[in-house]
């Protein structure tokens, strides 16, 4: 990198840092990223490729569809989705609208989800029906709970987006507003509900920007090798702020990562230590497969 390029990169990162320092919520940061990088590639998955403008369009259409269904700031939306484009669009729409997400994954049992429904009294469930635990649908229907939007391809989500016009939220969101509700049991015991606010996430992004020694470049292409329902979500905002591209594999396995390395040639990859070991030990992995990578980031386990 030339001296001039390094200087210009520092100027860009300082400008972004100032904007993030003034942000009151993650919505402010999300809007900055969407507008700054509108025509750049934002998301690549096995099913779709979207620019930032296209991501924003789907996000704001979902905000409008939610508003029509009575989902506003503070409404609780349960999410059970695979790591495909709906997972991110739902997250972005919640950040924009102030809706509070309650995330589940396929490992959660019908009993836990049903108990959570009783405690949370959610307003809407966004679910890929293929992931719904056995017995949950019957329990949910018997309890007369919130409606379920089917997020399978060709389901309710795509129909709602097609019928809605994009709409920015006009509701104020601040650092002390709730971003999400989750369940944790620590190392043992019965899972307990935990409220997450905007403030700590804002602080995390600010610390990241202040401590970067190698700032993200506009053309960074990050392969996310950890589920978005877990630590993988930590890469989303930093990548978006830099105008980078998120790449999701078909599965979190060494085979799937090798396929994606060969097809997409990412510049960065984020994965767990155990998956990194599996990847490096894989007999099909070649030096050429890894030659595209500028940085390997691992952690969370």
CSV table of N, CA and C in Angstrom, one decimal, residues 152-268:
chain,number,residue,atom,x,y,z
A,152,UNK,N,-40.2,-19.6,4.1
A,152,UNK,CA,-39.7,-20.4,3.0
A,152,UNK,C,-39.8,-19.7,1.7
A,153,UNK,N,-38.9,-20.1,0.7
A,153,UNK,CA,-39.0,-19.5,-0.6
A,153,UNK,C,-40.4,-19.6,-1.2
A,154,UNK,N,-41.0,-18.5,-1.7
A,154,UNK,CA,-42.3,-18.5,-2.2
A,154,UNK,C,-43.4,-18.3,-1.1
A,155,UNK,N,-43.0,-18.2,0.1
A,155,UNK,CA,-44.0,-18.1,1.2
A,155,UNK,C,-44.4,-16.7,1.6
A,156,UNK,N,-44.9,-16.5,2.8
A,156,UNK,CA,-45.5,-15.2,3.2
A,156,UNK,C,-44.5,-14.1,3.1
A,157,UNK,N,-43.3,-14.3,3.5
A,157,UNK,CA,-42.3,-13.2,3.5
A,157,UNK,C,-42.2,-12.6,2.1
A,158,UNK,N,-41.9,-13.4,1.1
A,158,UNK,CA,-41.8,-12.8,-0.3
A,158,UNK,C,-43.0,-12.2,-0.8
A,159,UNK,N,-44.2,-12.7,-0.4
A,159,UNK,CA,-45.5,-12.1,-0.8
A,159,UNK,C,-45.7,-10.7,-0.1
A,160,UNK,N,-45.3,-10.6,1.1
A,160,UNK,CA,-45.5,-9.4,1.9
A,160,UNK,C,-44.5,-8.3,1.3
A,161,UNK,N,-43.3,-8.7,1.0
A,161,UNK,CA,-42.3,-7.7,0.4
A,161,UNK,C,-42.8,-7.2,-0.9
A,162,UNK,N,-43.3,-8.1,-1.7
A,162,UNK,CA,-43.8,-7.7,-3.1
A,162,UNK,C,-44.9,-6.7,-3.0
A,163,UNK,N,-45.8,-6.9,-2.0
A,163,UNK,CA,-47.0,-6.0,-1.9
A,163,UNK,C,-46.7,-4.7,-1.2
A,164,UNK,N,-45.6,-4.5,-0.5
A,164,UNK,CA,-45.3,-3.3,0.3
A,164,UNK,C,-44.5,-2.3,-0.5
A,165,UNK,N,-44.6,-1.0,-0.1
A,165,UNK,CA,-43.7,0.0,-0.6
A,165,UNK,C,-42.7,0.3,0.5
A,166,UNK,N,-41.4,0.6,0.1
A,166,UNK,CA,-40.4,0.8,1.1
A,166,UNK,C,-40.7,2.0,2.0
A,167,UNK,N,-40.4,1.9,3.3
A,167,UNK,CA,-40.8,2.9,4.3
A,167,UNK,C,-39.7,3.0,5.4
A,168,UNK,N,-39.2,4.2,5.6
A,168,UNK,CA,-38.3,4.4,6.7
A,168,UNK,C,-39.1,4.6,8.0
A,169,UNK,N,-38.6,4.1,9.1
A,169,UNK,CA,-39.3,4.2,10.3
A,169,UNK,C,-39.2,5.7,10.8
A,170,UNK,N,-40.3,6.2,11.4
A,170,UNK,CA,-40.2,7.6,12.0
A,170,UNK,C,-40.2,7.5,13.5
A,171,UNK,N,-40.0,6.3,14.1
A,171,UNK,CA,-40.0,6.2,15.5
A,171,UNK,C,-38.6,6.4,16.1
A,172,UNK,N,-38.5,7.2,17.1
A,172,UNK,CA,-37.1,7.4,17.7
A,172,UNK,C,-36.6,6.2,18.4
A,173,UNK,N,-35.3,6.0,18.2
A,173,UNK,CA,-34.6,4.8,18.8
A,173,UNK,C,-33.3,5.4,19.5
A,174,UNK,N,-33.1,5.0,20.7
A,174,UNK,CA,-31.9,5.5,21.5
A,174,UNK,C,-31.1,4.4,22.0
A,175,UNK,N,-30.0,4.7,22.6
A,175,UNK,CA,-29.0,3.6,23.1
A,175,UNK,C,-29.6,2.7,24.2
A,176,UNK,N,-30.6,3.2,24.9
A,176,UNK,CA,-31.2,2.4,26.0
A,176,UNK,C,-32.4,1.6,25.5
A,177,UNK,N,-32.8,1.7,24.3
A,177,UNK,CA,-33.9,0.9,23.7
A,177,UNK,C,-33.4,-0.6,23.6
A,178,UNK,N,-34.3,-1.5,23.7
A,178,UNK,CA,-34.0,-2.9,23.6
A,178,UNK,C,-33.9,-3.3,22.2
A,179,UNK,N,-32.8,-4.0,21.9
A,179,UNK,CA,-32.5,-4.5,20.5
A,179,UNK,C,-33.0,-5.9,20.3
A,180,UNK,N,-32.8,-6.8,21.3
A,180,UNK,CA,-33.2,-8.2,21.2
A,180,UNK,C,-33.4,-8.8,22.5
A,181,UNK,N,-34.0,-10.0,22.6
A,181,UNK,CA,-34.2,-10.8,23.8
A,181,UNK,C,-33.7,-12.2,23.4
A,182,UNK,N,-32.8,-12.7,24.3
A,182,UNK,CA,-32.3,-14.0,24.1
A,182,UNK,C,-32.4,-14.9,25.3
A,183,UNK,N,-32.1,-16.2,25.1
A,183,UNK,CA,-32.2,-17.1,26.2
A,183,UNK,C,-30.8,-17.7,26.5
A,184,UNK,N,-30.4,-17.8,27.7
A,184,UNK,CA,-29.1,-18.3,28.0
A,184,UNK,C,-29.2,-19.1,29.3
A,185,UNK,N,-28.4,-20.2,29.4
A,185,UNK,CA,-28.4,-21.0,30.6
A,185,UNK,C,-27.0,-21.0,31.2
A,186,UNK,N,-26.1,-20.1,30.7
A,186,UNK,CA,-24.7,-20.2,31.1
A,186,UNK,C,-24.1,-21.5,30.8
A,187,UNK,N,-23.5,-22.1,31.8
A,187,UNK,CA,-22.9,-23.5,31.6
A,187,UNK,C,-23.9,-24.6,32.0
A,188,UNK,N,-24.9,-24.3,32.7
A,188,UNK,CA,-25.9,-25.3,33.1
A,188,UNK,C,-27.2,-24.6,33.5
A,189,UNK,N,-28.2,-25.4,33.7
A,189,UNK,CA,-29.4,-24.9,34.3
A,189,UNK,C,-30.5,-24.6,33.2
A,190,UNK,N,-31.6,-24.0,33.6
A,190,UNK,CA,-32.7,-23.7,32.7
A,190,UNK,C,-32.4,-22.4,32.0
A,191,UNK,N,-32.6,-22.3,30.7
A,191,UNK,CA,-32.4,-21.0,30.0
A,191,UNK,C,-33.2,-19.9,30.6
A,192,UNK,N,-32.5,-18.7,30.7
A,192,UNK,CA,-33.2,-17.5,31.3
A,192,UNK,C,-33.1,-16.4,30.2
A,193,UNK,N,-34.2,-15.6,30.3
A,193,UNK,CA,-34.2,-14.5,29.3
A,193,UNK,C,-33.3,-13.4,29.6
A,194,UNK,N,-32.6,-12.9,28.5
A,194,UNK,CA,-31.7,-11.8,28.7
A,194,UNK,C,-32.0,-10.7,27.7
A,195,UNK,N,-32.1,-9.4,28.2
A,195,UNK,CA,-32.4,-8.3,27.3
A,195,UNK,C,-31.1,-7.6,26.8
A,196,UNK,N,-31.0,-7.4,25.5
A,196,UNK,CA,-29.8,-6.7,25.0
A,196,UNK,C,-30.2,-5.4,24.4
A,197,UNK,N,-29.5,-4.4,24.8
A,197,UNK,CA,-29.8,-3.0,24.3
A,197,UNK,C,-28.9,-2.5,23.2
A,198,UNK,N,-29.2,-1.4,22.6
A,198,UNK,CA,-28.3,-0.8,21.6
A,198,UNK,C,-27.0,-0.4,22.1
A,199,UNK,N,-26.9,0.1,23.3
A,199,UNK,CA,-25.7,0.8,23.8
A,199,UNK,C,-24.5,-0.1,23.7
A,200,UNK,N,-24.5,-1.3,24.3
A,200,UNK,CA,-23.2,-2.1,24.2
A,200,UNK,C,-22.8,-2.5,22.8
A,201,UNK,N,-23.7,-2.6,21.9
A,201,UNK,CA,-23.3,-2.9,20.5
A,201,UNK,C,-22.7,-1.7,19.9
A,202,UNK,N,-23.3,-0.5,20.2
A,202,UNK,CA,-22.6,0.8,19.7
A,202,UNK,C,-21.2,0.9,20.2
A,203,UNK,N,-21.1,0.6,21.5
A,203,UNK,CA,-19.7,0.7,22.1
A,203,UNK,C,-18.8,-0.3,21.5
A,204,UNK,N,-19.2,-1.5,21.2
A,204,UNK,CA,-18.4,-2.5,20.5
A,204,UNK,C,-17.9,-2.0,19.2
A,205,UNK,N,-18.8,-1.4,18.4
A,205,UNK,CA,-18.4,-0.9,17.0
A,205,UNK,C,-17.4,0.2,17.2
A,206,UNK,N,-17.6,1.1,18.1
A,206,UNK,CA,-16.7,2.2,18.3
A,206,UNK,C,-15.3,1.8,18.7
A,207,UNK,N,-15.2,0.8,19.6
A,207,UNK,CA,-13.9,0.3,20.0
A,207,UNK,C,-13.2,-0.4,18.8
A,208,UNK,N,-14.0,-1.1,18.0
A,208,UNK,CA,-13.4,-1.7,16.9
A,208,UNK,C,-12.8,-0.7,15.9
A,209,UNK,N,-13.5,0.4,15.6
A,209,UNK,CA,-13.0,1.4,14.7
A,209,UNK,C,-11.7,2.1,15.3
A,210,UNK,N,-11.8,2.3,16.6
A,210,UNK,CA,-10.7,3.0,17.3
A,210,UNK,C,-9.4,2.2,17.3
A,211,UNK,N,-9.5,0.9,17.3
A,211,UNK,CA,-8.4,0.0,17.5
A,211,UNK,C,-7.9,-0.7,16.3
A,212,UNK,N,-8.5,-0.4,15.1
A,212,UNK,CA,-8.1,-1.1,13.9
A,212,UNK,C,-6.7,-0.6,13.5
A,213,UNK,N,-5.8,-1.5,13.3
A,213,UNK,CA,-4.5,-1.2,12.7
A,213,UNK,C,-4.5,-1.5,11.2
A,214,UNK,N,-5.4,-2.3,10.8
A,214,UNK,CA,-5.5,-2.5,9.3
A,214,UNK,C,-7.0,-2.3,8.9
A,215,UNK,N,-7.3,-1.1,8.6
A,215,UNK,CA,-8.8,-0.8,8.4
A,215,UNK,C,-9.3,-1.6,7.2
A,216,UNK,N,-10.7,-1.9,7.3
A,216,UNK,CA,-11.3,-2.6,6.2
A,216,UNK,C,-11.2,-1.8,4.9
A,217,UNK,N,-11.1,-2.5,3.8
A,217,UNK,CA,-11.1,-1.9,2.5
A,217,UNK,C,-12.4,-2.0,1.8
A,218,UNK,N,-12.6,-1.1,0.9
A,218,UNK,CA,-13.9,-1.1,0.2
A,218,UNK,C,-14.3,-2.4,-0.5
A,219,UNK,N,-13.2,-3.1,-0.9
A,219,UNK,CA,-13.5,-4.4,-1.7
A,219,UNK,C,-13.3,-5.6,-0.8
A,220,UNK,N,-13.3,-5.5,0.5
A,220,UNK,CA,-13.2,-6.7,1.3
A,220,UNK,C,-14.5,-7.6,1.1
A,221,UNK,N,-14.2,-8.9,1.0
A,221,UNK,CA,-15.2,-9.9,0.8
A,221,UNK,C,-15.1,-10.9,1.9
A,222,UNK,N,-16.0,-11.0,2.8
A,222,UNK,CA,-15.9,-11.8,4.0
A,222,UNK,C,-16.7,-13.0,4.0
A,223,UNK,N,-16.1,-14.1,4.1
A,223,UNK,CA,-16.8,-15.4,4.2
A,223,UNK,C,-17.2,-15.6,5.7
A,224,UNK,N,-18.4,-15.7,6.0
A,224,UNK,CA,-18.9,-15.9,7.4
A,224,UNK,C,-19.0,-17.4,7.7
A,225,UNK,N,-18.1,-17.9,8.5
A,225,UNK,CA,-18.0,-19.3,8.7
A,225,UNK,C,-18.6,-19.7,10.1
A,226,UNK,N,-19.3,-18.8,10.7
A,226,UNK,CA,-20.0,-19.0,12.0
A,226,UNK,C,-21.4,-18.6,11.9
A,227,UNK,N,-22.4,-19.3,12.4
A,227,UNK,CA,-23.8,-19.0,12.2
A,227,UNK,C,-24.1,-17.6,12.6
A,228,UNK,N,-25.0,-16.9,11.9
A,228,UNK,CA,-25.5,-15.6,12.2
A,228,UNK,C,-26.3,-15.5,13.5
A,229,UNK,N,-26.8,-16.7,13.9
A,229,UNK,CA,-27.5,-16.7,15.2
A,229,UNK,C,-26.6,-16.8,16.4
A,230,UNK,N,-25.3,-16.9,16.0
A,230,UNK,CA,-24.2,-16.8,17.0
A,230,UNK,C,-23.3,-15.7,16.8
A,231,UNK,N,-22.0,-16.0,16.9
A,231,UNK,CA,-20.9,-14.9,16.8
A,231,UNK,C,-20.8,-14.4,15.4
A,232,UNK,N,-21.3,-15.1,14.4
A,232,UNK,CA,-21.2,-14.6,13.0
A,232,UNK,C,-21.8,-13.3,12.8
A,233,UNK,N,-22.8,-13.0,13.6
A,233,UNK,CA,-23.5,-11.7,13.4
A,233,UNK,C,-22.6,-10.5,13.8
A,234,UNK,N,-21.5,-10.8,14.5
A,234,UNK,CA,-20.6,-9.7,14.9
A,234,UNK,C,-19.8,-9.1,13.8
A,235,UNK,N,-19.8,-9.8,12.6
A,235,UNK,CA,-19.1,-9.2,11.4
A,235,UNK,C,-20.0,-8.4,10.6
A,236,UNK,N,-21.3,-8.4,10.8
A,236,UNK,CA,-22.2,-7.7,9.9
A,236,UNK,C,-22.0,-6.2,9.8
A,237,UNK,N,-22.1,-5.5,10.9
A,237,UNK,CA,-22.0,-4.1,10.8
A,237,UNK,C,-20.6,-3.6,10.5
A,238,UNK,N,-19.5,-4.2,11.0
A,238,UNK,CA,-18.2,-3.7,10.6
A,238,UNK,C,-18.0,-3.9,9.1
A,239,UNK,N,-18.4,-5.0,8.5
A,239,UNK,CA,-18.3,-5.2,7.1
A,239,UNK,C,-19.1,-4.2,6.3
A,240,UNK,N,-20.3,-3.9,6.8
A,240,UNK,CA,-21.2,-3.0,6.1
A,240,UNK,C,-20.6,-1.6,6.1
A,241,UNK,N,-20.0,-1.2,7.3
A,241,UNK,CA,-19.5,0.2,7.4
A,241,UNK,C,-18.3,0.4,6.4
A,242,UNK,N,-17.6,-0.7,6.1
A,242,UNK,CA,-16.5,-0.6,5.2
A,242,UNK,C,-16.9,-0.7,3.7
A,243,UNK,N,-18.2,-1.0,3.5
A,243,UNK,CA,-18.6,-1.2,2.1
A,243,UNK,C,-18.2,-2.6,1.6
A,244,UNK,N,-17.9,-3.5,2.5
A,244,UNK,CA,-17.5,-4.9,2.1
A,244,UNK,C,-18.7,-5.7,1.8
A,245,UNK,N,-18.4,-7.0,1.4
A,245,UNK,CA,-19.4,-7.9,1.0
A,245,UNK,C,-19.5,-9.1,2.0
A,246,UNK,N,-20.7,-9.5,2.4
A,246,UNK,CA,-20.8,-10.7,3.3
A,246,UNK,C,-21.1,-11.9,2.4
A,247,UNK,N,-20.4,-13.0,2.6
A,247,UNK,CA,-20.6,-14.2,1.8
A,247,UNK,C,-21.0,-15.3,2.8
A,248,UNK,N,-22.1,-15.9,2.6
A,248,UNK,CA,-22.6,-17.0,3.4
A,248,UNK,C,-22.5,-18.3,2.7
A,249,UNK,N,-21.9,-19.3,3.4
A,249,UNK,CA,-21.8,-20.7,2.8
A,249,UNK,C,-23.1,-21.4,2.9
A,250,UNK,N,-23.2,-22.6,2.2
A,250,UNK,CA,-24.4,-23.4,2.3
A,250,UNK,C,-24.5,-24.1,3.6
A,251,UNK,N,-23.4,-24.3,4.3
A,251,UNK,CA,-23.3,-25.0,5.6
A,251,UNK,C,-22.0,-24.6,6.2
A,252,UNK,N,-22.0,-24.9,7.6
A,252,UNK,CA,-20.8,-24.5,8.3
A,252,UNK,C,-19.9,-25.8,8.5
A,253,UNK,N,-19.4,-26.2,7.4
A,253,UNK,CA,-18.5,-27.4,7.3
A,253,UNK,C,-17.3,-27.1,6.5
A,254,UNK,N,-16.3,-27.9,6.6
A,254,UNK,CA,-15.1,-27.7,5.8
A,254,UNK,C,-15.4,-27.9,4.3
A,255,UNK,N,-16.2,-28.9,4.0
A,255,UNK,CA,-16.6,-29.1,2.6
A,255,UNK,C,-17.2,-27.9,2.0
A,256,UNK,N,-18.2,-27.3,2.7
A,256,UNK,CA,-18.9,-26.1,2.2
A,256,UNK,C,-18.0,-24.9,2.1
A,257,UNK,N,-17.1,-24.7,3.1
A,257,UNK,CA,-16.2,-23.6,3.0
A,257,UNK,C,-15.2,-23.7,1.8
A,258,UNK,N,-14.7,-24.9,1.5
A,258,UNK,CA,-13.8,-25.1,0.4
A,258,UNK,C,-14.6,-24.7,-0.9
A,259,UNK,N,-15.8,-25.2,-1.0
A,259,UNK,CA,-16.7,-24.9,-2.2
A,259,UNK,C,-16.8,-23.3,-2.3
A,260,UNK,N,-17.0,-22.6,-1.2
A,260,UNK,CA,-17.2,-21.2,-1.3
A,260,UNK,C,-15.9,-20.5,-1.6
A,261,UNK,N,-14.8,-20.9,-1.0
A,261,UNK,CA,-13.5,-20.4,-1.3
A,261,UNK,C,-13.2,-20.4,-2.8
A,262,UNK,N,-13.5,-21.5,-3.4
A,262,UNK,CA,-13.2,-21.7,-4.8
A,262,UNK,C,-14.1,-20.9,-5.7
A,263,UNK,N,-15.4,-20.8,-5.3
A,263,UNK,CA,-16.4,-20.1,-6.1
A,263,UNK,C,-16.4,-18.6,-6.0
A,264,UNK,N,-16.1,-18.1,-4.7
A,264,UNK,CA,-16.3,-16.7,-4.5
A,264,UNK,C,-15.0,-15.9,-4.2
A,265,UNK,N,-13.9,-16.7,-3.9
A,265,UNK,CA,-12.6,-16.1,-3.7
A,265,UNK,C,-12.6,-14.9,-2.7
A,266,UNK,N,-13.1,-15.2,-1.5
A,266,UNK,CA,-13.2,-14.1,-0.5
A,266,UNK,C,-11.8,-13.6,0.0
A,267,UNK,N,-11.8,-12.4,0.5
A,267,UNK,CA,-10.5,-11.8,1.0
A,267,UNK,C,-10.3,-12.1,2.5
A,268,UNK,N,-11.4,-12.4,3.2
A,268,UNK,CA,-11.4,-12.6,4.7
A,268,UNK,C,-12.3,-13.8,5.0
